[in-house]
Tab-separated table of C-alpha atoms and ligand atoms in Angstrom:
chain	number	residue	atom	x	y	z
A	198	MET	CA	-19.723	-20.135	9.522
A	199	GLN	CA	-21.053	-18.404	12.488
A	200	LEU	CA	-24.479	-16.495	12.369
A	201	THR	CA	-25.143	-14.255	14.974
A	202	GLU	CA	-27.436	-11.017	15.262
A	203	ARG	CA	-25.265	-9.088	13.232
A	204	THR	CA	-25.540	-11.538	10.343
A	205	ARG	CA	-29.578	-12.110	11.095
A	206	ILE	CA	-31.779	-11.537	7.919
A	207	ARG	CA	-34.544	-9.395	9.225
A	208	ASN	CA	-36.699	-8.510	5.945
A	209	HIS	CA	-37.837	-11.556	4.596
A	210	PRO	CA	-36.319	-14.000	6.842
A	211	GLU	CA	-37.494	-16.856	5.304
A	212	ARG	CA	-35.322	-16.103	2.277
A	213	ALA	CA	-32.405	-16.933	4.527
A	214	VAL	CA	-30.125	-19.882	2.928
A	215	PRO	CA	-27.381	-20.096	4.860
A	216	GLU	CA	-26.605	-23.617	3.468
A	217	GLU	CA	-26.489	-22.192	0.028
A	218	THR	CA	-23.211	-19.754	1.299
A	219	GLU	CA	-20.429	-21.860	-0.359
A	220	ALA	CA	-22.368	-22.807	-3.374
A	221	ILE	CA	-22.934	-19.057	-4.134
A	222	LEU	CA	-19.209	-17.996	-3.206
A	223	SER	CA	-18.217	-20.785	-5.318
A	224	GLN	CA	-20.132	-19.591	-8.630
A	225	GLY	CA	-19.732	-15.720	-8.273
A	226	LEU	CA	-17.733	-13.943	-10.424
A	227	VAL	CA	-17.298	-10.267	-8.446
A	228	ALA	CA	-16.957	-9.596	-4.740
A	229	HIS	CA	-17.570	-6.133	-3.454
A	230	LEU	CA	-15.384	-5.265	-0.441
A	231	GLY	CA	-16.404	-2.808	1.927
A	232	PHE	CA	-14.204	-1.351	4.407
A	233	ILE	CA	-13.624	1.586	6.496
A	234	GLU	CA	-10.408	3.987	6.174
A	235	ASP	CA	-9.997	7.329	8.193
A	236	GLY	CA	-13.987	7.062	8.949
A	237	VAL	CA	-15.084	6.898	5.377
A	238	PRO	CA	-16.612	4.011	3.875
A	239	PHE	CA	-15.695	2.584	0.536
A	240	VAL	CA	-16.936	-0.393	-1.522
A	241	ILE	CA	-14.997	-1.892	-4.083
A	242	PRO	CA	-15.327	-4.529	-6.816
A	243	PHE	CA	-12.809	-7.314	-7.221
A	244	THR	CA	-12.211	-10.406	-8.711
A	245	TYR	CA	-11.801	-13.185	-5.773
A	246	HIS	CA	-10.743	-16.750	-5.176
A	247	TYR	CA	-12.943	-19.253	-3.145
A	248	ASP	CA	-12.883	-22.902	-2.849
A	249	SER	CA	-15.460	-24.881	-0.652
A	250	ALA	CA	-12.753	-27.027	0.611
A	251	THR	CA	-11.686	-24.137	2.479
A	252	PRO	CA	-15.114	-22.808	3.159
A	253	ASP	CA	-13.908	-19.675	5.558
A	254	LEU	CA	-11.339	-18.352	3.336
A	255	ILE	CA	-11.537	-15.923	0.389
A	256	TYR	CA	-8.721	-14.476	-1.654
A	257	LEU	CA	-8.412	-11.040	-3.202
A	258	HIS	CA	-5.251	-9.693	-5.295
A	259	GLY	CA	-4.213	-6.589	-7.038
A	260	SER	CA	-1.618	-4.143	-7.257
A	261	ILE	CA	0.967	-3.977	-4.364
A	262	ARG	CA	-0.067	-0.135	-4.506
A	263	SER	CA	-3.816	-1.033	-4.036
A	264	ARG	CA	-5.207	1.204	-1.428
A	265	ALA	CA	-7.903	-1.366	-0.415
A	266	LEU	CA	-5.207	-4.371	-0.189
A	267	GLU	CA	-2.985	-2.148	1.771
A	268	HIS	CA	-5.479	-1.580	4.233
A	269	MET	CA	-6.908	-5.179	4.466
A	270	ALA	CA	-3.179	-6.357	5.087
A	271	THR	CA	-3.577	-4.463	8.199
A	272	GLY	CA	-6.029	-6.667	9.596
A	273	ALA	CA	-8.784	-4.292	9.757
A	274	PRO	CA	-12.360	-5.690	9.526
A	275	VAL	CA	-13.841	-6.120	6.338
A	276	CYS	CA	-17.422	-7.083	4.647
A	277	ILE	CA	-17.521	-9.093	1.453
A	278	THR	CA	-20.674	-9.410	-0.700
A	279	VAL	CA	-21.232	-11.599	-3.531
A	280	THR	CA	-24.280	-11.467	-5.792
A	281	LEU	CA	-25.986	-13.793	-8.464
A	282	THR	CA	-28.647	-12.138	-10.403
A	283	ASP	CA	-30.707	-14.941	-11.699
A	284	GLY	CA	-33.804	-13.157	-12.980
A	285	LEU	CA	-36.013	-9.949	-13.441
A	286	VAL	CA	-39.209	-10.161	-12.044
A	287	TYR	CA	-42.077	-7.938	-13.412
A	288	SER	CA	-45.507	-7.856	-11.928
A	289	ARG	CA	-48.996	-6.296	-12.687
A	290	LYS	CA	-48.394	-4.121	-9.656
A	291	ALA	CA	-45.573	-1.799	-9.349
A	292	LYS	CA	-44.766	-2.738	-5.929
A	293	ASN	CA	-44.063	-6.203	-6.824
A	294	HIS	CA	-41.245	-5.452	-9.606
A	295	SER	CA	-38.486	-7.730	-7.864
A	296	VAL	CA	-35.299	-9.474	-8.727
A	297	ASN	CA	-34.385	-13.201	-8.395
A	298	TYR	CA	-31.035	-13.384	-6.733
A	299	ARG	CA	-28.903	-15.309	-4.426
A	300	SER	CA	-26.215	-13.386	-2.411
A	301	VAL	CA	-23.712	-13.793	0.361
A	302	THR	CA	-22.427	-11.041	2.665
A	303	VAL	CA	-19.521	-12.173	5.008
A	304	PHE	CA	-17.451	-10.168	7.848
A	305	GLY	CA	-13.812	-10.853	8.284
A	306	THR	CA	-10.430	-9.824	8.639
A	307	ALA	CA	-7.293	-10.405	6.281
A	308	ARG	CA	-3.812	-11.173	6.542
A	309	GLU	CA	-1.525	-10.678	3.352
A	310	ILE	CA	0.227	-13.682	1.921
A	311	THR	CA	3.932	-12.987	1.091
A	312	ASP	CA	5.158	-16.483	0.338
A	313	GLU	CA	5.985	-16.930	-3.384
A	314	ARG	CA	5.159	-20.576	-3.608
A	315	GLU	CA	1.741	-20.181	-2.014
A	316	LYS	CA	1.025	-17.102	-4.035
A	317	PHE	CA	1.766	-19.038	-7.238
A	318	GLU	CA	-0.387	-22.043	-6.188
A	319	LEU	CA	-3.354	-19.638	-5.345
A	320	PHE	CA	-2.960	-17.744	-8.196
A	321	ASP	CA	-2.935	-20.783	-10.305
A	322	ARG	CA	-6.218	-21.966	-8.619
A	323	MET	CA	-7.890	-18.812	-9.231
A	324	VAL	CA	-7.028	-19.028	-13.085
A	325	GLN	CA	-8.533	-22.252	-12.939
A	326	ARG	CA	-12.012	-21.240	-11.175
A	327	TYR	CA	-12.367	-18.491	-13.693
A	328	PHE	CA	-11.152	-20.604	-16.627
A	329	PRO	CA	-11.851	-24.062	-15.808
A	330	GLY	CA	-9.477	-26.301	-17.775
A	331	ARG	CA	-6.621	-23.707	-18.584
A	332	THR	CA	-3.264	-25.224	-17.373
A	333	VAL	CA	-0.212	-23.407	-16.363
A	334	GLY	CA	2.877	-24.319	-18.306
A	335	GLU	CA	0.162	-25.255	-21.170
A	336	ASP	CA	-1.997	-22.661	-21.782
A	337	TYR	CA	-0.372	-19.777	-20.407
A	338	ASN	CA	3.206	-19.168	-18.813
A	339	ALA	CA	4.128	-19.494	-15.094
A	340	PRO	CA	4.169	-15.904	-13.555
A	341	PRO	CA	7.977	-14.987	-13.087
A	342	SER	CA	9.245	-13.681	-9.403
A	343	ALA	CA	9.065	-10.116	-10.770
A	344	ASP	CA	5.052	-10.436	-11.190
A	345	LEU	CA	4.306	-12.216	-7.926
A	346	GLY	CA	6.243	-9.650	-6.448
A	347	VAL	CA	4.108	-6.718	-7.797
A	348	THR	CA	0.735	-8.486	-7.042
A	349	ALA	CA	-0.674	-8.505	-3.643
A	350	LEU	CA	-2.390	-11.436	-2.210
A	351	VAL	CA	-4.614	-11.083	0.695
A	352	GLU	CA	-6.587	-13.794	2.582
A	353	VAL	CA	-9.770	-13.055	3.999
A	354	THR	CA	-10.694	-15.343	7.188
A	355	ILE	CA	-14.452	-15.149	7.433
A	356	ASP	CA	-16.024	-14.868	10.979
A	357	GLU	CA	-19.395	-14.744	10.114
A	358	GLY	CA	-21.823	-14.377	7.511
A	359	ASN	CA	-25.309	-15.421	5.632
A	360	ALA	CA	-26.730	-16.116	2.528
A	361	LYS	CA	-30.120	-14.844	0.912
A	362	ALA	CA	-32.154	-16.012	-2.079
A	363	ARG	CA	-35.299	-14.851	-3.820
A	364	ARG	CA	-36.848	-17.131	-6.265
A	365	GLY	CA	-39.935	-17.623	-8.188
A	366	ASN	CA	-42.938	-15.832	-9.920
A	367	PRO	CA	-43.612	-12.144	-9.256
A	368	THR	CA	-46.196	-12.223	-6.038
A	369	GLY	CA	-48.727	-9.353	-6.964
A	370	PRO	CA	-52.442	-9.830	-6.209
A	371	ASP	CA	-53.287	-10.538	-10.313
A	372	ASP	CA	-50.079	-11.735	-11.230
A	373	ASP	CA	-51.294	-15.684	-11.362
A	374	LYS	CA	-54.582	-14.150	-13.429
A	375	PRO	CA	-53.834	-14.416	-17.153
A	376	GLU	CA	-57.056	-12.582	-18.116
A	377	ALA	CA	-56.306	-9.517	-15.780
A	378	ALA	CA	-54.770	-6.488	-17.617
A	379	GLY	CA	-51.353	-5.889	-17.598
A	380	SER	CA	-48.311	-8.554	-17.793
A	381	ALA	CA	-46.134	-10.294	-15.367
A	382	GLY	CA	-43.394	-12.916	-15.520
A	383	VAL	CA	-39.719	-13.472	-15.006
A	384	ILE	CA	-36.867	-12.979	-17.339
A	385	ASP	CA	-34.336	-15.576	-16.791
A	386	LEU	CA	-30.887	-14.468	-16.761
A	387	ARG	CA	-29.461	-17.616	-15.194
A	388	GLU	CA	-26.707	-19.277	-17.716
A	389	PRO	CA	-28.028	-22.121	-19.438
B	695	LIG	C1	-15.564	-6.792	-11.971
B	695	LIG	C2	-14.066	-5.973	-11.275
B	695	LIG	C3	-13.357	-6.864	-10.846
B	695	LIG	C4	-12.035	-6.536	-10.535
B	695	LIG	N1	-10.995	-7.132	-9.870
B	695	LIG	C5	-10.170	-6.537	-9.431
B	695	LIG	C6	-8.947	-7.313	-9.030
B	695	LIG	O1	-9.279	-8.595	-8.591
B	695	LIG	N2	-7.933	-6.995	-8.380
B	695	LIG	C7	-7.793	-5.499	-8.262
B	695	LIG	O2	-6.645	-5.031	-8.041
B	695	LIG	N3	-8.481	-4.551	-9.006
B	695	LIG	C8	-9.720	-5.060	-9.539
B	695	LIG	N4	-10.816	-4.263	-10.269
B	695	LIG	C9	-10.539	-2.951	-10.011
B	695	LIG	C10	-10.677	-2.360	-8.640
B	695	LIG	O3	-12.123	-2.055	-8.561
B	695	LIG	C11	-9.921	-1.022	-8.265
B	695	LIG	O4	-10.414	-0.144	-9.268
B	695	LIG	C12	-8.421	-1.520	-8.222
B	695	LIG	O5	-8.197	-2.219	-7.227
B	695	LIG	C13	-7.890	-0.073	-7.773
B	695	LIG	O6	-7.504	0.290	-6.905
B	695	LIG	P1	-6.805	1.326	-6.302
B	695	LIG	O7	-6.110	1.388	-4.930
B	695	LIG	O8	-5.929	2.394	-7.480
B	695	LIG	O9	-8.127	2.562	-5.993
B	695	LIG	P2	-8.906	3.082	-4.612
B	695	LIG	O10	-7.820	3.860	-3.906
B	695	LIG	O11	-9.285	1.721	-3.875
B	695	LIG	O12	-9.795	4.069	-5.102
B	695	LIG	C14	-9.840	5.071	-5.364
B	695	LIG	C15	-11.169	5.935	-5.537
B	695	LIG	O13	-11.561	5.335	-6.995
B	695	LIG	C16	-12.948	4.945	-7.354
B	695	LIG	N5	-12.643	3.836	-7.788
B	695	LIG	C17	-11.590	2.563	-7.282
B	695	LIG	N6	-12.240	1.692	-8.166
B	695	LIG	C18	-13.316	1.917	-8.984
B	695	LIG	C19	-13.928	1.084	-9.648
B	695	LIG	N7	-13.786	-0.156	-9.909
B	695	LIG	N8	-14.993	1.733	-10.054
B	695	LIG	C20	-15.285	2.926	-9.946
B	695	LIG	N9	-14.919	3.831	-9.079
B	695	LIG	C21	-13.483	3.379	-8.772
B	695	LIG	C22	-13.524	5.075	-6.069
B	695	LIG	O14	-14.027	6.272	-5.862
B	695	LIG	C23	-12.608	5.079	-4.934
B	695	LIG	O15	-12.240	5.516	-3.894
B	695	LIG	C24	-11.884	-4.992	-10.399
B	695	LIG	C25	-12.909	-4.101	-10.980
B	695	LIG	C26	-14.211	-4.743	-11.597
B	695	LIG	C27	-15.050	-3.632	-11.930
């Protein structure tokens, strides 16, 4: 993935983890889609499909009446963010309360996928990403043409992006001193 001045991480550049982009996008469940329509910025949450075998592509779907998807289908530029919240970090110093996270922000443009077979296959793969082991024809019925017809699917080609992560303990001046007043630590939010 391309990394440019627009995607250079300025605050805590040592937390840049572009090599983790694919892993974060593979693990994430919610994508926040940002776009500008008539000069007004919108950020809308979506489920999404991502496969590290095609690392430059993200898929979003929804009603054919979805304004966001209609807008994307015009090829307008979009920004997508995916965040994994790994922990809540508490410190003896107010300023050093923080969050352990891994997140990705990418920029790209979209095209609508209208081919019924392609839509079916991508929806099937998306179900398997969210519900591993769920098999079409066994665990759920294949979607009829009518359902595929009223569901829009857009493919975002990622032009550039970056990933950032904060890990570890609080970094306040007294946080590594158990004898100091107050308390410090991390509440782990990661799945076991
Ligand atoms: C975790 C999560 C996953 C979702 N996944 C999908 C998905 O895969 N596909 C899908 O089509 N929809 C999904 N949704 C719903 C999605 O966020 C939109 O609400 C939906 O696409 C309807 O868009 P719209 O075109 O009707 O509204 P828009 O025209 O896009 O929005 C109109 C206005 O409604 C408000 N609005 C819209 N959505 C929300 C929201 N979620 N929360 C608060 N205010 C909102 C905003 O003010 C917005 O400006 C998801 C929502 C969540 C929270």
